[in-house]
Short mmCIF file of C-alpha atoms in Angstrom, two decimals:
data_model
loop_
_atom_site.label_atom_id
_atom_site.label_comp_id
_atom_site.label_asym_id
_atom_site.label_seq_id
_atom_site.Cartn_x
_atom_site.Cartn_y
_atom_site.Cartn_z
CA ILE Z 1 170.67 104.96 96.45
CA PRO Z 2 168.80 107.47 94.37
CA GLN Z 3 167.46 110.83 95.68
CA PHE Z 4 164.97 113.00 95.16
CA TRP Z 5 164.07 116.56 96.32
CA GLU Z 6 162.05 119.76 95.31
CA VAL Z 7 163.47 123.33 94.50
CA GLN Z 8 160.24 125.67 93.89
CA THR Z 9 160.37 128.28 96.00
CA HIS Z 10 162.19 131.27 95.75
CA ASN Z 11 163.73 130.78 98.70
CA ASP Z 12 165.23 127.33 97.48
CA PHE Z 13 166.39 129.02 94.58
CA ARG Z 14 167.83 131.87 95.97
CA ARG Z 15 170.72 129.89 97.55
CA GLY Z 16 172.08 128.98 93.87
CA GLN Z 17 174.03 131.16 91.88
CA VAL Z 18 172.20 133.25 89.07
CA ASN Z 19 173.18 133.40 85.92
CA GLY Z 20 171.37 134.68 83.10
CA LEU Z 21 168.38 133.73 85.22
CA SER Z 22 165.92 135.94 87.51
CA ILE Z 23 163.24 134.38 89.85
CA THR Z 24 159.89 135.32 90.04
CA SER Z 25 158.61 135.71 93.65
CA ASP Z 26 156.22 133.10 93.50
CA GLY Z 27 159.81 130.94 92.65
CA LYS Z 28 159.65 130.87 89.22
CA LEU Z 29 163.01 130.73 86.65
CA VAL Z 30 162.39 132.81 83.95
CA LEU Z 31 165.60 134.60 81.08
CA ALA Z 32 166.35 137.71 82.98
CA PRO Z 33 166.39 141.26 81.19
CA LYS Z 34 169.37 142.57 79.92
CA PHE Z 35 170.69 145.02 82.45
CA GLU Z 36 173.13 147.97 80.15
CA VAL Z 37 174.23 151.27 82.48
CA VAL Z 38 172.32 154.06 80.76
CA PHE Z 39 173.33 157.33 83.35
CA ASP Z 40 175.05 156.71 86.89
CA THR Z 41 174.22 159.27 88.97
CA ASN Z 42 177.60 158.60 91.09
CA GLU Z 43 175.69 159.10 94.73
CA PRO Z 44 175.64 156.52 96.49
CA LEU Z 45 171.81 155.64 96.52
CA ILE Z 46 168.54 156.41 93.92
CA PHE Z 47 166.04 156.65 96.42
CA SER Z 48 162.24 157.12 94.30
CA ALA Z 49 162.47 157.03 89.83
CA VAL Z 50 158.72 158.71 88.49
CA ALA Z 51 158.39 160.25 84.74
CA ASP Z 52 156.70 162.70 83.17
CA ARG Z 53 154.82 162.39 80.91
CA THR Z 54 157.23 163.80 77.71
CA GLY Z 55 159.31 160.43 79.12
CA ASN Z 56 162.05 161.98 81.07
CA LEU Z 57 162.56 159.69 84.05
CA LEU Z 58 163.47 161.99 87.37
CA LEU Z 59 165.56 160.15 90.33
CA GLY Z 60 166.12 161.22 94.05
CA THR Z 61 169.04 159.98 95.30
CA GLY Z 62 170.92 160.38 99.31
CA HIS Z 63 172.61 161.35 100.15
CA THR Z 64 173.17 164.42 99.20
CA GLY Z 65 169.53 164.49 98.31
CA LYS Z 66 170.05 165.50 94.50
CA ILE Z 67 167.68 165.20 91.69
CA TYR Z 68 168.46 164.15 88.72
CA ARG Z 69 166.10 163.99 84.71
CA VAL Z 70 167.30 161.38 82.55
CA ASP Z 71 165.97 161.99 79.25
CA LEU Z 72 164.66 159.55 75.77
CA ASN Z 73 168.22 159.71 74.82
CA GLY Z 74 170.00 158.67 78.27
CA THR Z 75 172.08 162.17 78.87
CA GLY Z 76 171.43 162.80 82.42
CA THR Z 77 171.79 165.99 84.15
CA LEU Z 78 171.56 167.44 87.37
CA LEU Z 79 167.72 169.86 87.92
CA ALA Z 80 167.95 170.06 91.50
CA ASP Z 81 170.20 170.03 95.05
CA LEU Z 82 167.53 170.12 98.08
CA GLY Z 83 170.18 170.58 100.17
CA GLU Z 84 168.66 167.70 101.87
CA LEU Z 85 170.64 164.66 102.93
CA ASP Z 86 167.55 162.10 100.84
CA VAL Z 87 165.62 162.82 98.96
CA LEU Z 88 162.87 159.45 99.64
CA ALA Z 89 159.92 160.21 97.38
CA LEU Z 90 159.01 161.74 93.89
CA ALA Z 91 155.26 162.85 92.56
CA LEU Z 92 153.26 164.19 89.60
CA ASP Z 93 150.05 166.69 89.95
CA PRO Z 94 148.07 167.03 87.19
CA GLN Z 95 149.75 169.57 85.34
CA ASN Z 96 153.11 167.83 85.20
CA ARG Z 97 154.74 169.68 88.63
CA LEU Z 98 157.50 167.87 90.39
CA TYR Z 99 157.12 167.18 93.94
CA ALA Z 100 159.73 165.86 96.28
CA ALA Z 101 159.43 164.75 99.66
CA THR Z 102 163.13 164.77 101.61
CA SER Z 103 164.31 163.30 105.15
CA PRO Z 104 165.32 163.77 107.61
CA ASP Z 105 163.43 166.96 108.04
CA GLY Z 106 160.53 165.67 106.47
CA LYS Z 107 159.54 168.18 103.86
CA VAL Z 108 157.68 168.75 100.53
CA TYR Z 109 159.03 170.40 97.59
CA ARG Z 110 157.69 171.88 94.90
CA ILE Z 111 160.38 171.84 91.68
CA ASP Z 112 160.09 173.81 88.19
CA PRO Z 113 161.18 172.66 85.36
CA THR Z 114 164.51 174.73 85.53
CA GLY Z 115 165.06 173.58 88.96
CA THR Z 116 164.13 175.86 91.44
CA SER Z 117 162.83 174.43 94.40
CA ARG Z 118 160.32 175.85 96.49
CA GLU Z 119 159.06 174.52 100.10
CA PHE Z 120 156.05 173.38 99.93
CA PHE Z 121 154.14 171.30 102.87
CA ASP Z 122 156.21 170.26 106.06
CA PRO Z 123 154.95 168.09 108.78
CA ASP Z 124 155.53 167.35 111.42
CA ASP Z 125 157.18 163.94 110.73
CA LYS Z 126 160.42 163.06 110.59
CA TYR Z 127 160.43 160.72 106.83
CA ILE Z 128 158.56 161.28 103.94
CA TRP Z 129 157.90 157.66 102.46
CA SER Z 130 155.47 158.06 99.73
CA MET Z 131 152.97 160.98 98.11
CA GLN Z 132 149.96 160.30 95.47
CA PHE Z 133 148.37 163.06 94.02
CA ASP Z 134 144.30 162.33 93.82
CA GLU Z 135 143.10 163.17 89.52
CA THR Z 136 141.62 166.48 91.94
CA GLY Z 137 145.32 167.56 92.42
CA ASN Z 138 145.55 167.12 96.07
CA LEU Z 139 148.21 165.76 97.24
CA PHE Z 140 148.49 162.22 99.64
CA VAL Z 141 151.11 162.31 102.17
CA ALA Z 142 152.90 159.16 104.05
CA THR Z 143 154.43 159.66 106.88
CA GLY Z 144 157.16 158.16 109.48
CA ASP Z 145 157.69 157.59 112.32
CA GLN Z 146 154.06 158.10 113.73
CA GLY Z 147 152.04 156.49 110.45
CA VAL Z 148 149.76 159.66 109.37
CA ILE Z 149 148.69 159.67 106.19
CA TYR Z 150 148.05 163.49 105.04
CA VAL Z 151 145.76 165.19 102.71
CA VAL Z 152 147.52 168.57 100.74
CA ALA Z 153 145.39 170.51 98.58
CA PRO Z 154 146.98 173.05 96.00
CA ASP Z 155 146.82 175.56 97.32
CA GLY Z 156 148.87 174.02 100.11
CA SER Z 157 146.59 173.80 102.99
CA SER Z 158 146.79 170.58 104.71
CA LYS Z 159 144.92 168.40 107.16
CA VAL Z 160 145.35 164.99 108.78
CA PHE Z 161 144.17 162.40 106.69
CA TYR Z 162 144.51 158.73 108.24
CA ASP Z 163 146.36 158.79 111.49
CA SER Z 164 147.09 154.91 112.01
CA GLU Z 165 148.55 152.65 114.20
CA GLU Z 166 151.28 151.78 111.50
CA THR Z 167 154.85 153.23 113.02
CA HIS Z 168 155.29 153.96 109.51
CA ILE Z 169 153.34 153.93 106.43
CA THR Z 170 155.17 152.58 103.72
CA THR Z 171 153.10 152.99 100.12
CA MET Z 172 151.00 154.46 98.27
CA ALA Z 173 148.41 153.70 94.96
CA ILE Z 174 145.17 155.19 94.31
CA ASP Z 175 143.14 152.19 93.01
CA PRO Z 176 141.35 152.45 89.68
CA SER Z 177 137.76 153.91 91.52
CA GLY Z 178 140.15 156.52 93.11
CA GLY Z 179 139.92 155.86 96.16
CA LEU Z 180 143.89 155.71 98.24
CA LEU Z 181 145.58 151.97 98.69
CA ALA Z 182 148.59 152.77 101.45
CA GLY Z 183 150.52 149.88 102.98
CA GLY Z 184 152.22 150.05 106.11
CA SER Z 185 154.95 149.04 109.16
CA PRO Z 186 155.32 147.31 110.94
CA LYS Z 187 152.35 145.43 111.19
CA GLY Z 188 152.30 145.00 107.13
CA TYR Z 189 149.23 145.57 106.32
CA ILE Z 190 147.37 146.91 103.15
CA TYR Z 191 144.83 149.22 103.42
CA ARG Z 192 142.34 151.03 101.70
CA ILE Z 193 140.46 154.18 102.93
CA SER Z 194 137.72 156.02 102.14
CA ASP Z 195 136.77 160.06 101.56
CA ASP Z 196 135.51 159.99 104.88
CA SER Z 197 138.96 158.47 106.00
CA LYS Z 198 138.20 155.45 107.64
CA PRO Z 199 140.19 152.48 106.93
CA PHE Z 200 139.21 148.82 106.03
CA VAL Z 201 141.93 146.08 105.29
CA LEU Z 202 142.15 144.73 102.65
CA TYR Z 203 145.10 142.28 103.36
CA ASP Z 204 147.20 141.04 106.04
CA SER Z 205 151.07 139.99 104.13
CA GLU Z 206 151.83 137.86 107.52
CA MET Z 207 154.91 140.46 107.55
CA GLN Z 208 156.17 143.17 108.78
CA GLU Z 209 156.15 145.82 105.53
CA VAL Z 210 154.62 146.13 102.46
CA ARG Z 211 157.54 148.10 100.08
CA ASP Z 212 155.34 149.34 97.50
CA LEU Z 213 151.80 148.98 95.68
#
């Protein structure tokens, strides 16, 4: 007797053994890209990555708080050892200067091209999950476990930009009009926050956490 079934969602395909294929979030099967090792940090985790204007890839790792720089040839070098456990977020300001956010002390460091670091911002929060610069050089800092977003001026002065009802603000992005987008946990909302710190829920993911925007 013939039997019929449909396999069409991400979870359906995920049950099988996938060789040479990738499963998209909407359940499509596509050819997987070819992977090759470019640089091995020999660290347990890579938490964050950002590319600078010259094409270098900067990697924030855990659990030894090191930052590595990988050039266009794939050569990796240790840029900075912050003496923290985890580097959860990296960001570059309009002058291409690197900033790193750490855990569990929840600090932001500014790092010059030689790897010298200095403390730039220290909020009363354990986790800093995301950082974003606007075009004027202000740094937005998303934290947990109180779900607060700070805005830090280039001179290091800071204020609370938005105190959310989330436990964690886990990710941020700047939209084309210059507005701040933020995703949180445990509500799983995506917010658009105006310049006067008023939030608007753009999307309810129906999940507990928004990890990336």
